[in-house]
Coordinates of C-alpha atoms in Angstrom, one line a residue:
I1 CA -0.3 8.4 -6.4
L2 CA -2.1 7.7 -3.2
A3 CA 0.0 9.2 -0.4
T4 CA -0.4 9.6 3.4
G5 CA 1.3 13.0 2.9
F6 CA 1.5 15.4 0.0
A7 CA 1.4 13.4 -3.3
R8 CA 3.3 16.1 -5.2
R9 CA 6.4 15.2 -3.1
G10 CA 6.4 11.6 -4.3
G11 CA 8.1 12.3 -7.6
N12 CA 8.9 14.5 -10.5
F13 CA 11.7 16.4 -8.7
A14 CA 14.1 15.4 -5.9
E15 CA 13.0 16.2 -2.4
P16 CA 15.9 17.0 0.0
N17 CA 14.0 16.1 3.3
V18 CA 12.2 13.1 4.6
L19 CA 8.6 12.9 3.3
S20 CA 6.8 13.3 6.6
N21 CA 3.7 15.4 5.9
V22 CA 0.4 14.5 7.5
T23 CA -3.1 14.6 6.1
G24 CA -4.8 14.5 9.5
T25 CA -7.1 11.7 8.5
N26 CA -7.6 8.8 10.8
S27 CA -7.7 5.0 10.4
D28 CA -9.7 3.0 7.8
P29 CA -11.6 0.0 9.2
D30 CA -11.4 -1.9 5.9
L31 CA -7.6 -1.6 5.8
V32 CA -7.3 -2.6 9.4
A33 CA -9.4 -5.8 8.6
A34 CA -7.5 -6.5 5.4
I35 CA -4.0 -6.5 6.9
N36 CA -5.1 -7.6 10.4
A37 CA -3.4 -4.5 11.7
T38 CA -2.0 -4.6 15.2
N39 CA -1.1 -1.0 15.3
T40 CA -3.2 2.2 15.1
L41 CA -3.4 3.6 11.6
Y42 CA -3.1 7.2 10.7
N43 CA -3.4 9.4 7.6
A44 CA -5.6 6.9 5.7
V45 CA -6.2 7.9 2.1
A46 CA -8.5 6.0 -0.3
L47 CA -9.7 6.0 -3.9
E48 CA -12.8 4.0 -4.5
F49 CA -15.3 3.6 -7.3
D50 CA -17.7 1.1 -9.0
F51 CA -17.0 -0.5 -12.3
V52 CA -18.5 -3.1 -14.6
P53 CA -15.9 -5.5 -16.2
A54 CA -16.2 -6.5 -19.8
S55 CA -13.9 -9.6 -19.3
T56 CA -13.4 -12.4 -16.8
Q57 CA -10.3 -10.9 -15.2
M58 CA -9.4 -7.7 -13.4
K59 CA -5.7 -6.7 -13.2
F60 CA -4.0 -3.8 -11.5
N61 CA -0.2 -3.1 -11.5
Y62 CA 1.3 -1.1 -8.7
I63 CA 4.3 -0.4 -6.5
F64 CA 4.3 0.3 -2.7
A65 CA 6.7 2.9 -1.5
S66 CA 7.4 4.1 2.1
E67 CA 9.6 6.4 4.0
E68 CA 9.5 3.9 6.9
Y69 CA 12.4 2.2 5.2
T70 CA 14.5 5.2 6.4
G71 CA 16.6 4.0 9.3
G72 CA 15.1 0.5 9.2
F73 CA 11.8 1.4 10.9
P74 CA 10.0 -1.8 9.6
C75 CA 12.2 -3.7 12.1
S76 CA 10.5 -1.7 14.8
G77 CA 6.9 -2.6 13.7
Y78 CA 6.0 0.4 11.6
E79 CA 3.6 -1.5 9.3
D80 CA 2.6 1.2 6.8
A81 CA 0.2 -0.7 4.5
F82 CA -1.7 -0.8 1.3
A83 CA -4.8 -2.8 0.4
L84 CA -6.6 -3.1 -2.9
L85 CA -10.1 -4.2 -1.9
L86 CA -12.7 -5.7 -4.3
K87 CA -16.3 -6.8 -3.7
P88 CA -19.3 -7.4 -5.9
N89 CA -22.1 -4.8 -5.6
I90 CA -24.4 -7.4 -4.0
A91 CA -26.0 -6.9 -0.6
G92 CA -23.9 -8.6 2.2
S93 CA -20.8 -9.1 0.1
T94 CA -17.4 -8.5 1.7
Y95 CA -14.1 -7.3 0.5
T96 CA -11.3 -9.4 -0.8
N97 CA -7.8 -7.9 -0.5
L98 CA -6.0 -8.3 -3.8
A99 CA -2.8 -6.5 -2.6
V100 CA -1.3 -9.7 -1.2
L101 CA 2.0 -11.3 -2.0
P102 CA 2.1 -14.5 -4.1
G103 CA 2.0 -17.9 -2.4
G104 CA 0.2 -16.7 0.7
A105 CA 3.1 -14.6 1.8
G106 CA 0.8 -12.0 3.4
P107 CA -0.3 -8.4 2.9
V108 CA 1.7 -5.5 1.3
T109 CA 3.1 -3.7 4.3
A110 CA 6.5 -2.1 5.2
T111 CA 7.0 -4.9 7.8
N112 CA 6.2 -7.7 5.5
I113 CA 8.5 -6.7 2.6
V114 CA 12.0 -6.1 4.1
P115 CA 15.4 -6.3 2.3
A116 CA 18.2 -8.5 3.6
S117 CA 20.2 -5.4 4.6
F118 CA 17.9 -4.7 7.5
T119 CA 18.5 -6.3 10.9
C120 CA 15.1 -8.1 10.8
G121 CA 15.4 -9.0 7.1
P122 CA 15.1 -10.7 4.8
I123 CA 11.3 -10.9 4.8
N124 CA 9.8 -11.5 1.4
A125 CA 12.9 -9.7 0.1
Q126 CA 12.3 -10.8 -3.5
Y127 CA 9.4 -8.3 -3.6
F128 CA 11.6 -5.4 -2.3
G129 CA 12.7 -3.1 -5.2
S130 CA 15.3 -0.7 -4.0
L131 CA 16.6 1.9 -1.5
P132 CA 17.8 5.2 -2.9
P133 CA 18.4 6.1 -5.5
N134 CA 15.1 4.8 -7.0
Q135 CA 12.3 6.0 -9.2
T136 CA 10.4 7.7 -6.4
N137 CA 11.3 10.2 -3.6
Y138 CA 10.3 7.6 -1.0
Y139 CA 13.1 5.9 0.7
G140 CA 12.2 2.3 -0.2
R141 CA 9.9 0.7 -2.7
T142 CA 8.7 -2.7 -3.9
V143 CA 9.2 -4.3 -7.3
P144 CA 6.2 -3.8 -9.5
L145 CA 3.4 -6.0 -8.0
E146 CA 0.2 -7.2 -9.7
A147 CA -3.2 -7.7 -8.2
I148 CA -5.5 -10.1 -10.2
A149 CA -9.1 -11.2 -9.6
S150 CA -11.6 -13.3 -11.5
V151 CA -14.7 -11.3 -12.1
T152 CA -18.1 -11.8 -13.9
P153 CA -18.5 -9.7 -17.0
G154 CA -21.5 -7.4 -16.8
Q155 CA -21.7 -7.5 -12.9
S156 CA -21.1 -4.3 -11.0
Y157 CA -18.1 -4.3 -8.5
H158 CA -16.8 -1.9 -6.0
I159 CA -13.0 -1.3 -5.7
K160 CA -11.2 0.5 -2.9
M161 CA -7.5 1.3 -2.8
V162 CA -6.5 2.4 0.6
L163 CA -3.1 3.3 2.2
A164 CA -2.2 4.4 5.8
D165 CA 0.7 5.1 8.2
A166 CA 1.0 2.7 11.2
R167 CA 2.0 3.5 14.8
D168 CA 2.7 7.2 14.0
S169 CA 1.3 9.9 11.8
A170 CA 4.6 10.6 10.1
Y171 CA 6.8 9.0 7.3

């Protein structure tokens, strides 16, 4: 789990209150660029590492979950977001965001995946999984999503998974 609050609250046992802890971290410039963020980002958390693929394809399965679905906040512009950034370890290379919806439907954010039941929905509703009850303690989640990239076997790459709250340091 990557979480903008306490990861232990994301699952394993039911949490009675809204998950609104803060990490106190700030924005992440790579995430801002990847989603073309228009809001200030807070509580950024990232996992990054280098790897050398043995095949021609890299694949990562994930879900995006957010408390911003509580009360329909995505309709108010709370674009909590996730990016899965990949770049070759070559001087001057730039990141490619692999956490994008199929068919050019945009980045994985709480404002870009909204169910039809919300006043601003549906927005890419086919990628929305469920509201409670669901398999996490977060209020809403996507269906399982897949990030895929073509890579060169034997070449070193850097991957960065990054998540942040938008517009506020809560939820």
